[in-house]
Tab-separated table of C-alpha atoms in Angstrom:
chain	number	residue	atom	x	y	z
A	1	UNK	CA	91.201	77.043	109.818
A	2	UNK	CA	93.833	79.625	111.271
A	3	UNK	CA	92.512	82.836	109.157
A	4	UNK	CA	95.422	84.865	110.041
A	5	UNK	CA	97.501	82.527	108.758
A	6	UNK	CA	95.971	83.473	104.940
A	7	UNK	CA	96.721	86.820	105.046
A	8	UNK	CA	99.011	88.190	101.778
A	9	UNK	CA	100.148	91.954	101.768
A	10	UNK	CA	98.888	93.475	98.641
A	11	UNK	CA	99.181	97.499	98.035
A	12	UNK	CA	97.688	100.364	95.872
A	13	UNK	CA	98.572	103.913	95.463
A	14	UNK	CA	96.146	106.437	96.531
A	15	UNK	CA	98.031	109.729	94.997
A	16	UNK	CA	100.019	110.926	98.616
A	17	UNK	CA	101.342	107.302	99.446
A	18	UNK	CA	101.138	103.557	98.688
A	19	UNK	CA	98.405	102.325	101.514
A	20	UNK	CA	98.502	98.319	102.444
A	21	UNK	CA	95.782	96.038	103.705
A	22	UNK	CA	96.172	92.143	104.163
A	23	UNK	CA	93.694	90.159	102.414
A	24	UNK	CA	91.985	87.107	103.474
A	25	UNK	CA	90.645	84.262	100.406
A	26	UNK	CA	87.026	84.108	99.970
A	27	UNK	CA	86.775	87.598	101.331
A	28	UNK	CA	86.975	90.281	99.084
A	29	UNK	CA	88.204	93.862	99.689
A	30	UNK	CA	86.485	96.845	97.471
A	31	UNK	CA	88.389	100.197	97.364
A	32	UNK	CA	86.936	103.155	96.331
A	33	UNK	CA	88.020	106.489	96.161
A	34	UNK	CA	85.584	108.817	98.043
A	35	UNK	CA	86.016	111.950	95.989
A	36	UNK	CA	85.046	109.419	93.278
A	37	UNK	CA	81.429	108.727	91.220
A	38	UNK	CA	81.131	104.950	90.930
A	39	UNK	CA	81.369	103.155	87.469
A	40	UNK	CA	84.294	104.786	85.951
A	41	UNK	CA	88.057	103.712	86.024
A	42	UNK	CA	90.731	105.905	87.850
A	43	UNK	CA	94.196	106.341	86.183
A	44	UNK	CA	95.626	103.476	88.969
A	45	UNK	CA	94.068	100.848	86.506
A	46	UNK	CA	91.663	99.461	89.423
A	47	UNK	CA	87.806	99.878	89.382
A	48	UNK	CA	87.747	103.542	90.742
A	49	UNK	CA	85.933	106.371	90.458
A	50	UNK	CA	85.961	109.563	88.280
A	51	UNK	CA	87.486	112.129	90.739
A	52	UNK	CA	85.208	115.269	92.133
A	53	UNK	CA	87.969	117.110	92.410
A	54	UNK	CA	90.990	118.150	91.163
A	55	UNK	CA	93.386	118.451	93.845
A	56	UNK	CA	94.881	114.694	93.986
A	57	UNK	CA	96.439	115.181	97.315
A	58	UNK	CA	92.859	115.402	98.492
A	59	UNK	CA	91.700	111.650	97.708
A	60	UNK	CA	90.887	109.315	100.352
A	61	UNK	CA	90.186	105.472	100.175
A	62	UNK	CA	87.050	103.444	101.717
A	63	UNK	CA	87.958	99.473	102.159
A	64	UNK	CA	84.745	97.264	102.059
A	65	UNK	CA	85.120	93.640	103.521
A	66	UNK	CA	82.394	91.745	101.750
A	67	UNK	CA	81.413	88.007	102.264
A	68	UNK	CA	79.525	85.041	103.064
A	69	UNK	CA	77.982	84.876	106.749
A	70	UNK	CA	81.331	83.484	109.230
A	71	UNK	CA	83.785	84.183	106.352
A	72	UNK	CA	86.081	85.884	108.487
A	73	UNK	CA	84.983	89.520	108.056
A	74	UNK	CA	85.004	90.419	111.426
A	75	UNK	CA	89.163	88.834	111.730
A	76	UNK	CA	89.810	91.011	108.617
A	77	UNK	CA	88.754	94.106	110.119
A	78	UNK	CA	90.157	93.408	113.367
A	79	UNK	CA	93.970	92.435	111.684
A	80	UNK	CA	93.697	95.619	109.276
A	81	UNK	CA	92.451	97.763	112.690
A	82	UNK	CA	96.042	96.935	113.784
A	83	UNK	CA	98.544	97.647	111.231
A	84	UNK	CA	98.571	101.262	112.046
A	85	UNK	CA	101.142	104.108	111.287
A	86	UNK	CA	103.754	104.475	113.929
A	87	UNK	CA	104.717	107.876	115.948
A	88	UNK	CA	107.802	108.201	117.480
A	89	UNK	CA	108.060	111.911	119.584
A	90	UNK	CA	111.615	113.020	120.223
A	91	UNK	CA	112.316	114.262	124.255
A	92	UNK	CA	114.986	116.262	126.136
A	93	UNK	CA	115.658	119.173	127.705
A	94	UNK	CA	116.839	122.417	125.501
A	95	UNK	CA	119.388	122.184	123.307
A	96	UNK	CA	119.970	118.607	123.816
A	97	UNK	CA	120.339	117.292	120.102
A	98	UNK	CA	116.975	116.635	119.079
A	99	UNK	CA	117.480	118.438	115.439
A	100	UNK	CA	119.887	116.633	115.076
A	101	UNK	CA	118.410	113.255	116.165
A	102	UNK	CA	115.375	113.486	113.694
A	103	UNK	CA	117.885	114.709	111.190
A	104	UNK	CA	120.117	111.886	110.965
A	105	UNK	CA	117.308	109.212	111.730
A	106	UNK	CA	115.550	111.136	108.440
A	107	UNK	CA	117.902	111.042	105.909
A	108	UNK	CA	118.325	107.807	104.912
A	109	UNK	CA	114.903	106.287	105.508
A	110	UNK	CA	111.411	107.115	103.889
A	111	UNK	CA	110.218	109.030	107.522
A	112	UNK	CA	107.970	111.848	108.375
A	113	UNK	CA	109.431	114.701	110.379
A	114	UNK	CA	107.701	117.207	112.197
A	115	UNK	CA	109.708	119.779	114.024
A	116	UNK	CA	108.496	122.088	116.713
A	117	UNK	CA	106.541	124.751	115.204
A	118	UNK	CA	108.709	127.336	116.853
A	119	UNK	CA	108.171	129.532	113.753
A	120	UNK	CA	104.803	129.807	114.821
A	121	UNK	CA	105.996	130.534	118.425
A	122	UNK	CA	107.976	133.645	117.081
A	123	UNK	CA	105.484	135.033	114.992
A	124	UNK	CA	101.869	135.458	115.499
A	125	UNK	CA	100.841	138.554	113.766
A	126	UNK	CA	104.014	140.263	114.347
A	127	UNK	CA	103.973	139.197	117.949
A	128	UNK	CA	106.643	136.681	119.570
A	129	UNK	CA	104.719	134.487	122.676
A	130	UNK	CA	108.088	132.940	122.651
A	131	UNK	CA	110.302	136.032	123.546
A	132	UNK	CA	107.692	137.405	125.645
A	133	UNK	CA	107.324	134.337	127.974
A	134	UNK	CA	111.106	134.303	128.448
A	135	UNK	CA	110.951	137.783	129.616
A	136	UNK	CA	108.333	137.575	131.467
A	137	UNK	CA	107.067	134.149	131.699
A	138	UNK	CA	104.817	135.516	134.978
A	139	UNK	CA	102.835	137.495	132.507
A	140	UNK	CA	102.966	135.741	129.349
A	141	UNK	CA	103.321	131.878	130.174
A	142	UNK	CA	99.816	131.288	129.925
A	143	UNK	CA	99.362	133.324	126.453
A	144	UNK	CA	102.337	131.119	124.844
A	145	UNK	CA	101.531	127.336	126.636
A	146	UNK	CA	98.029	127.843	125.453
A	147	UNK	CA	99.176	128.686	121.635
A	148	UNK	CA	102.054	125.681	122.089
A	149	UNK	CA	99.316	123.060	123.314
A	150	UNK	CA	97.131	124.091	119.829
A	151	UNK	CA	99.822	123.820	117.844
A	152	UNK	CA	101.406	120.947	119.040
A	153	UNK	CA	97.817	119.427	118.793
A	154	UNK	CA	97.716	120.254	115.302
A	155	UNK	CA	101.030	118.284	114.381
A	156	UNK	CA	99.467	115.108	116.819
A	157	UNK	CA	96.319	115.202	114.465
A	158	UNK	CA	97.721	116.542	111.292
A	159	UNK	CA	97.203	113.214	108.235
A	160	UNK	CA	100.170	111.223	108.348
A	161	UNK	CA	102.066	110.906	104.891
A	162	UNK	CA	104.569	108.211	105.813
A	163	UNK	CA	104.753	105.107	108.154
A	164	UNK	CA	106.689	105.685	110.273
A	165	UNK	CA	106.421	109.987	111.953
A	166	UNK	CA	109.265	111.252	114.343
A	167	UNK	CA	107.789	114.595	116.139
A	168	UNK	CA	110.068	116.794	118.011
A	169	UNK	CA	108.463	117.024	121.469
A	170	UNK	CA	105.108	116.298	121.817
A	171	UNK	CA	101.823	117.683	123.802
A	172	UNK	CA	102.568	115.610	126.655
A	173	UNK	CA	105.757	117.553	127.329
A	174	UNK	CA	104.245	120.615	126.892
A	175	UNK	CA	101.882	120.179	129.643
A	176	UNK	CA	104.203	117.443	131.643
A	177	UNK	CA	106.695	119.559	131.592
A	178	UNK	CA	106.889	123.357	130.563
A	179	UNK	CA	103.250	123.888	131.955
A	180	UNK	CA	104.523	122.122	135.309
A	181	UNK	CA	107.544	124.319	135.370
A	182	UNK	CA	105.887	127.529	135.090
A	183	UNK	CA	103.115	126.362	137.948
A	184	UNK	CA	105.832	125.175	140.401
A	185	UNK	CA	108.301	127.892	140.209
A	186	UNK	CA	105.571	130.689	140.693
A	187	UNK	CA	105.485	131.915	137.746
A	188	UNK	CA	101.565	130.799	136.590
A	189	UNK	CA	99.014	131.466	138.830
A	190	UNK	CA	96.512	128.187	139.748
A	191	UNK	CA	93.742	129.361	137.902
A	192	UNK	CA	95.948	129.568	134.760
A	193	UNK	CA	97.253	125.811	135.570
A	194	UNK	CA	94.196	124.180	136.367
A	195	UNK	CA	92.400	125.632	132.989
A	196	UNK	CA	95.461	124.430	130.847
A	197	UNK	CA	95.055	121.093	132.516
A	198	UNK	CA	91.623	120.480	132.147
A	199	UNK	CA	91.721	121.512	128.832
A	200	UNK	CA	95.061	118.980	128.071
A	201	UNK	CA	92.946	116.274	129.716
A	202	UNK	CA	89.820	117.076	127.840
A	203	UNK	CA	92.009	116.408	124.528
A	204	UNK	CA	93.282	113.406	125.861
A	205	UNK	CA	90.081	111.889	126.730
A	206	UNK	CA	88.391	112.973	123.328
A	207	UNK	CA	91.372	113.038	120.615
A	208	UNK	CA	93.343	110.602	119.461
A	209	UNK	CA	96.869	111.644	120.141
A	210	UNK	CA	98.785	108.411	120.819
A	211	UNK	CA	102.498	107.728	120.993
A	212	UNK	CA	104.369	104.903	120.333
A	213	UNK	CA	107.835	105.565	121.188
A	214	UNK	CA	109.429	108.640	122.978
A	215	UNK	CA	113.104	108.879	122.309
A	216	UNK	CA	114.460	110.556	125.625
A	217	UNK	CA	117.965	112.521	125.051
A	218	UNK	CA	119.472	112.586	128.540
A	219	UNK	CA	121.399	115.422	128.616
A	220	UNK	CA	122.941	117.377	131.931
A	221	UNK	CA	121.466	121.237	132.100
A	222	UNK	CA	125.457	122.422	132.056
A	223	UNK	CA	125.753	120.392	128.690
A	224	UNK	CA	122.604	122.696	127.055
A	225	UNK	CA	123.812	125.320	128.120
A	226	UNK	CA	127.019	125.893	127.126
A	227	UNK	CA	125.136	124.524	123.725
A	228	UNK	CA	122.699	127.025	123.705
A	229	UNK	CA	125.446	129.962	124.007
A	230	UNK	CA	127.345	128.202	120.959
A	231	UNK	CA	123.787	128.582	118.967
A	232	UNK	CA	122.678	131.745	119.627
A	233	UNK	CA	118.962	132.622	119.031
A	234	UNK	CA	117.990	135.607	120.092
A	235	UNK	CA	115.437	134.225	122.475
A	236	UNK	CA	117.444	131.815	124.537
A	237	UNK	CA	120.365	134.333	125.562
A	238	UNK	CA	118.256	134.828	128.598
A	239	UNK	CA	117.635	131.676	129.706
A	240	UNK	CA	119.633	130.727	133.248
A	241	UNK	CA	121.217	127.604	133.963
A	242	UNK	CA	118.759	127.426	136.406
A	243	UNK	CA	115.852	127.054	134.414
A	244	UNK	CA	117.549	124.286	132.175
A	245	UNK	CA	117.942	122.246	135.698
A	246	UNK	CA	114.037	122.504	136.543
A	247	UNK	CA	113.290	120.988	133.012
A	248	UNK	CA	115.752	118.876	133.253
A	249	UNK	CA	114.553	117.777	137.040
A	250	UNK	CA	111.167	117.425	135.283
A	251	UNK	CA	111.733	115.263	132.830
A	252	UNK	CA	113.523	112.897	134.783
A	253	UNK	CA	110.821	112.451	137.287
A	254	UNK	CA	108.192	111.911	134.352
A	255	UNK	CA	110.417	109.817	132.160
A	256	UNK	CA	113.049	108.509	134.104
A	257	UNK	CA	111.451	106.951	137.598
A	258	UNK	CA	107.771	107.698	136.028
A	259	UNK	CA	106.780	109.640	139.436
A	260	UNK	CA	105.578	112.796	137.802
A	261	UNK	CA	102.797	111.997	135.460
A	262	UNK	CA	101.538	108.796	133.351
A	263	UNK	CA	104.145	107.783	130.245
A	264	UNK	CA	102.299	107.715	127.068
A	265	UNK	CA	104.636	105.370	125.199
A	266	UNK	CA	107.762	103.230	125.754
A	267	UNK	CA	110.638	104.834	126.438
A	268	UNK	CA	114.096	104.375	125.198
A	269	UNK	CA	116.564	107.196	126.999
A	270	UNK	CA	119.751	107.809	125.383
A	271	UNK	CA	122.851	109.829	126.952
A	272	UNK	CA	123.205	112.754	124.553
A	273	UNK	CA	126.151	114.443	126.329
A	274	UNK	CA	128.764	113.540	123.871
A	275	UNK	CA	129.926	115.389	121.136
A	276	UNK	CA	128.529	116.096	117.653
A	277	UNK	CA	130.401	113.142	115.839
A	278	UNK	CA	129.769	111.005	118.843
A	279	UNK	CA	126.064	111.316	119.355
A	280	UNK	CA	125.895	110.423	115.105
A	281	UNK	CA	127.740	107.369	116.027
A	282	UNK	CA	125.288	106.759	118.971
A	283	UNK	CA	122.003	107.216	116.818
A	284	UNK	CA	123.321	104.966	114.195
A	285	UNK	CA	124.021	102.155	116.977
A	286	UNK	CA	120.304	102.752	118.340
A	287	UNK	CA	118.871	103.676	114.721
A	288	UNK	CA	116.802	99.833	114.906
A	289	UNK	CA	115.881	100.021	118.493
A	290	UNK	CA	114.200	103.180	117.744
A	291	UNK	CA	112.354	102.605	114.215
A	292	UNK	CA	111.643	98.539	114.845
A	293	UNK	CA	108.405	98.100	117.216
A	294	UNK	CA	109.702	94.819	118.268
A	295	UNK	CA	112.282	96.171	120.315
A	296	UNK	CA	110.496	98.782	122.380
A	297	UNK	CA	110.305	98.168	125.745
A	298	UNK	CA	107.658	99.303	127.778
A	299	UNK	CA	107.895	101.672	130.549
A	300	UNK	CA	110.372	104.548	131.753
């Protein structure tokens, strides 16, 4: 008997979001909540718990597979292992329409966006690592790229409250490329680069921070710039054309002929040097590509 051929989708709502597991006959699936004390009903109507605590956003669910010796736990487990949430990180140089990507991909579909936390960048304690590094990027690259790769950490591992997550930019890039950018142009010394890459392959080793699609926009440095003067935040007015080549010259060689560094995902590049209403028209067209797994091709 083909087991996976049983499987039926059946779904309950936890409080954050509706979670799915596939169930298999003569193997029966217990859900409990774990803030829970057994042997009361929850407010969902299935045999739940009486909640510890009060803050419903806090409530997890445990699924027990329970059955007969060779009743197909073990095929269960293994299908449900793979139905996992999907992230999808957003690439490209400065300024080359990555708002505005996960922006339009967001609004009419139930997705997850998490932007750069550039907020953060600006503002720690009153200080700005950002503006700092672009003044001085000999003497402060290491201060902000360390604070970037924690906080860019933190949105990898932070719970996941829809299916389907589009980040803007990603850890990889931030060692890949901005860390390799400061170490090749002079501007971090080895000993700086070599503890920022141990440390980024440390978290790879030991964290799970997996990607399953990055969404390159390929956009000429010329292009981002003249965007970036057209935007005008106060820390990018110093930012030459020449540094928006080097990025630009490193994320080709990692995503484009994969000769940099190892791709952590499938990549789909898109030419993102068209205007506004253009590049809407051009996420629409590649709006399936991007959000259906079955289309993602795999490498750069």
């Amino acid at each position: 008997m083909d087991l996976k051929g049983c499987f039926r989708l059946f779904s309950w709502t936890t409080g954050i979001q509706t979670v799915s597991a596939m169930v298999i006959p003569q193997v029966s699936l217990t859900m409990q909540c774990s803030h829970c004390v057994p042997d009361t009903e929850c407010a969902e109507g299935t045999k739940h718990t009486e909640h510890k605590g009060e803050n419903e956003k806090e409530k997890k669910s445990v699924i027990c597979v329970e059955g007969n010796i060779a009743s197909g736990k073990t095929t269960c487990l293994e299908f449900l292992s793979s139905a996992t949430d999907i992230e999808i990180c957003v690439e490209g140089n400065i300024a080359s329409g990555k708002t505005t990507c996960l922006e339009f991909l967001s609004s009419a579909t139930d997705i997850e966006v998490l932007m750069e936390p550039v907020s953060k960048w600006r503002n720690v304690h009153g200080h700005n690592p950002l503006g700092l590094m672009y003044r001085d990027a000999c003497r402060w690259g290491l201060t902000l790229q360390t604070y970037v790769q924690l906080t860019m950490l933190g949105q990898h591992t932070s719970p996941q409250m829809s299916p389907v997550r589009l980040m803007e930019r990603s850890i990889h890039s931030a060692r890949y490329v901005f860390v390799e950018n400061l170490y090749r142009s002079g501007k971090m010394p080895e000993v700086d680069y070599v503890i920022l890459s141990e440390w980024f392959d440390w978290i790879v080793k030991n964290i799970s921070i997996s990607v399953d699609l990055i969404v390159y926009l390929r956009t000429t440095p010329e292009t981002c710039h003249q965007r970036l003067k057209m935007r005008c935040r106060e820390e990018e007015k110093v930012i030459p054309l020449e540094y928006l080549e080097a990025i630009h010259h490193l994320y080709e060689e990692w995503l484009v002929s994969g000769s940099l560094f190892p791709v952590a995902a499938p990549v789909l590049v898109i030419e993102a040097d068209h205007s506004m209403e253009k590049m809407l028209q051009v996420f629409e067209q590649n709006r399936a590509q991007i959000l259906a797994p079955e289309n993602w091709k795999h490498g750069p």
